[in-house]
Amino acid sequence: MRTKQLVAIAVFLSFSFSNAQECNLVLQGKIIDFHDSKPLELAQIYVVQLQKTYISKADGSYEISGLCPGTYDISVSHYDCETKRTKFEIDQNRTLDISLEHHISELETVKVLADVHDNHASTQSSTRINAEKIQQYSGASLGDALATVPGVSSLKTGNSVVKPIIHGLYGSRVAIVNDGLRQQDQEWGVEHAPNIDINTASNIQIIKGASALRYGGDAIGGTILIEPARVISKDTIRGHAILQGQTNGRGGSATTTINNYRASGWYQQATLTYKKLGDFEAPDYVLSNTGSETAAVNLGVGFKTFEYGASAKYSFYNSDIGILRASHIGSASDLVRSINSRQPLIINDFTYDIDAPKQQVAHHGLQFNAFKRFAGLGKLSMDYSFQFNNRKEFDIRRGANVGLASLDIDLQTQNISVYAVADAFEKTTYEAGIDYMNQLNRPNAETGVRRLIPDYDANKIGAFASLTHEPSEKWVLDAGLRYDRYDINATKFYLQSRWEDLGYDEQFAAFEISEQGNQIMTNPEFQYDLFAFTAGAKYLLDTHYDLAINLSSANRAPNPSELFSDGLHHALATIELGRLDLKKEQSYKVNATFHGNEGDLDFEINPYINFVNDFIQLVPTGIETTIRGAFPVFQYEQINARLYGIDLHATYDFWTKKTAEEMKTNPNEMIYKMEKLVRLETNFSYIHGTNSSNDLPLIDMPPLQFQNQVTWFNVLDSNIDFYVANQTVLMQNRFPDFDYTVDIPNDQGMLETVLVEISEPPEAYSLWNAGVSYAFAKANTKVNLSSNNLFNTQYRNYLNRQRFYADEVGRDIQLQIIYNF
């Protein structure tokens, strides 16, 4: 019996010793920063099975001892880091280094600051429009919202077609990038507004110059970056709904955005918008046939963690826009009388009908994105996108052609890009990328009208590299370069008489393919090598002031409209004539920015100068009468240009003290909360454009203008705000004289020579706007009531192509309800 007991004790002791040996394993390693591999001190490593927490040392090292073989769940956290959960298996001593993203809250802080000011880590001149301002323009266009930024104006065709102008440049000189996708929607046309729903944007950044090389080197005017809501790793649903009604146009809009986020990283996003307006009204008459109807859908689904992610997005934009009926004239006599008399020849009763002349646009976008971050290095992204744009323009046609589009163009664009950023280095960030674009343009031959833009295929391949270096806390240096190869291959018929009159039969004889009756079939092929370069420096004088200067050089190839236009542009009611011998534009721009923030005063001063060699401009040359009526003729020409100007922006806040509760620990001590009482905001923009080849003013330059606003917060009630704003636009006294004469029959049936004053700018004007808003604090609801053109002022805008035929819109009272959730 004693022997059996001794054996049992021996076995037990042996098992205990063996078990003690197996539970003596050690896990060690370091907690490091994902970006730059720097050690993270005081990181907490929680082992679920042991219910114990271990702390990393100053060098990031940690050690967990006394582990048994098996699988363990751990949670690693650190201040300013996203918590990381993982598993590990151990059957022997091992080393495990764990990386955390240490800049999560820091990145969010930068994002918030950038909504108000420019990017302080860059030398480029840029401004952001925040979410609150975007919501105010929910029922308006992208161009209307952008025009609130100093240095940005609008080129209009009526009130519904608005294109942004940055420092005097527009069209294909301004790139619009929507959620990383460069918009391709026949933007070369003067009356082609961006097919973008502004309600998809969380913030909009306007870069004034050719320094955004990632998105192309041809944006010599600037780049507009439209960014959606930031994806968050949290189980929540966020979004908003906006209803808006307005008196001018007797319609309104409705939009809703829903963002569904999950802590796992999955998310879904959706935005739906619908807008319907009837005829707008000037102070004295109805602007007949200026109604519009727009519907937009944006859907997205994706998975995103800090280290990797992927997404798929689809967008659809459809718009039906009426063109002022009075802009389409039947004879040269009517056209001259309309332009010179300043009174529309056609004024009908208000209606929601949209008849010819009009344009219909449908734009589809499909985008796939994936990215991966590499510890201690940076991030690699890949994008593929497909865009399909169909544009129809309807003229006033009769007989069998009634209701048939006069212009019907399908534009198909595919893009693929690879982008890399190395941001793990302490003082320097590197960026590089390569992208390819294929574009097919196919006009519908069954319109029965000579094609304005021909069939063409285009290809562009480009690459860029840039760096940002911060040698000290006071200096930021950046530089970049880009190269693009752009090829375009078109098939186009020319009237033989026009081909020979232009001298193309000798200059471009190689393009001739065959003769068909009085027409020549041609195959124009062009190749352009495009270079762009940017370099800049920023000096932070102290925490309140900084000074930046940026130099950029860029090329832009002539767009298809400038090269190939040859006929009636129905939406503008003009005949446009392109030129095959146009060269690429060459821009040299110097942009300086001085920003200051002293107490309650915040200001920015932005002077610039831009020399553009071989600048392409569209100028009027006369009137031509066709079987469809009489139309002004505009022709593209090339000159050297010099543009310089200055933008100013300033805000000043007055504050008031609000008494809070007394502190319990000291009844005599009071807590004061500072609340904004009044804000003064002012913008000023001036640009001086010169045709330096002929020492003449440039056409279509924005006049000098001021924008001032006073906002009074907490009026009568803590949740009521009131504002009054003024926009003053002076007369453009610098303009080229392109007036011409035309012979028209008088009352006696004799021909009379009349001067057509097509160059004369309208007079200066001053508009007043006012509004009041009430926020329901607990319900996350806000009601805005506003009046634009409060005093129903009669005026015309120099940058509106319809100014020859009618006044601008009169008073417009708007009611907007915003619900955020």
Short mmCIF file of C-alpha atoms in Angstrom, two decimals, residues 660-671:
data_model
loop_
_atom_site.label_atom_id
_atom_site.label_comp_id
_atom_site.label_asym_id
_atom_site.label_seq_id
_atom_site.Cartn_x
_atom_site.Cartn_y
_atom_site.Cartn_z
CA ALA A 660 -22.89 79.77 -16.62
CA GLU A 661 -23.62 78.22 -13.25
CA GLU A 662 -21.57 79.08 -10.19
CA MET A 663 -18.93 76.60 -9.21
CA LYS A 664 -19.99 74.58 -6.19
CA THR A 665 -16.49 74.62 -4.75
CA ASN A 666 -16.34 78.39 -4.84
CA PRO A 667 -19.64 80.26 -4.95
CA ASN A 668 -17.84 83.53 -5.64
CA GLU A 669 -16.14 82.24 -8.80
CA MET A 670 -18.12 82.36 -12.04
CA ILE A 671 -17.63 80.35 -15.22
#
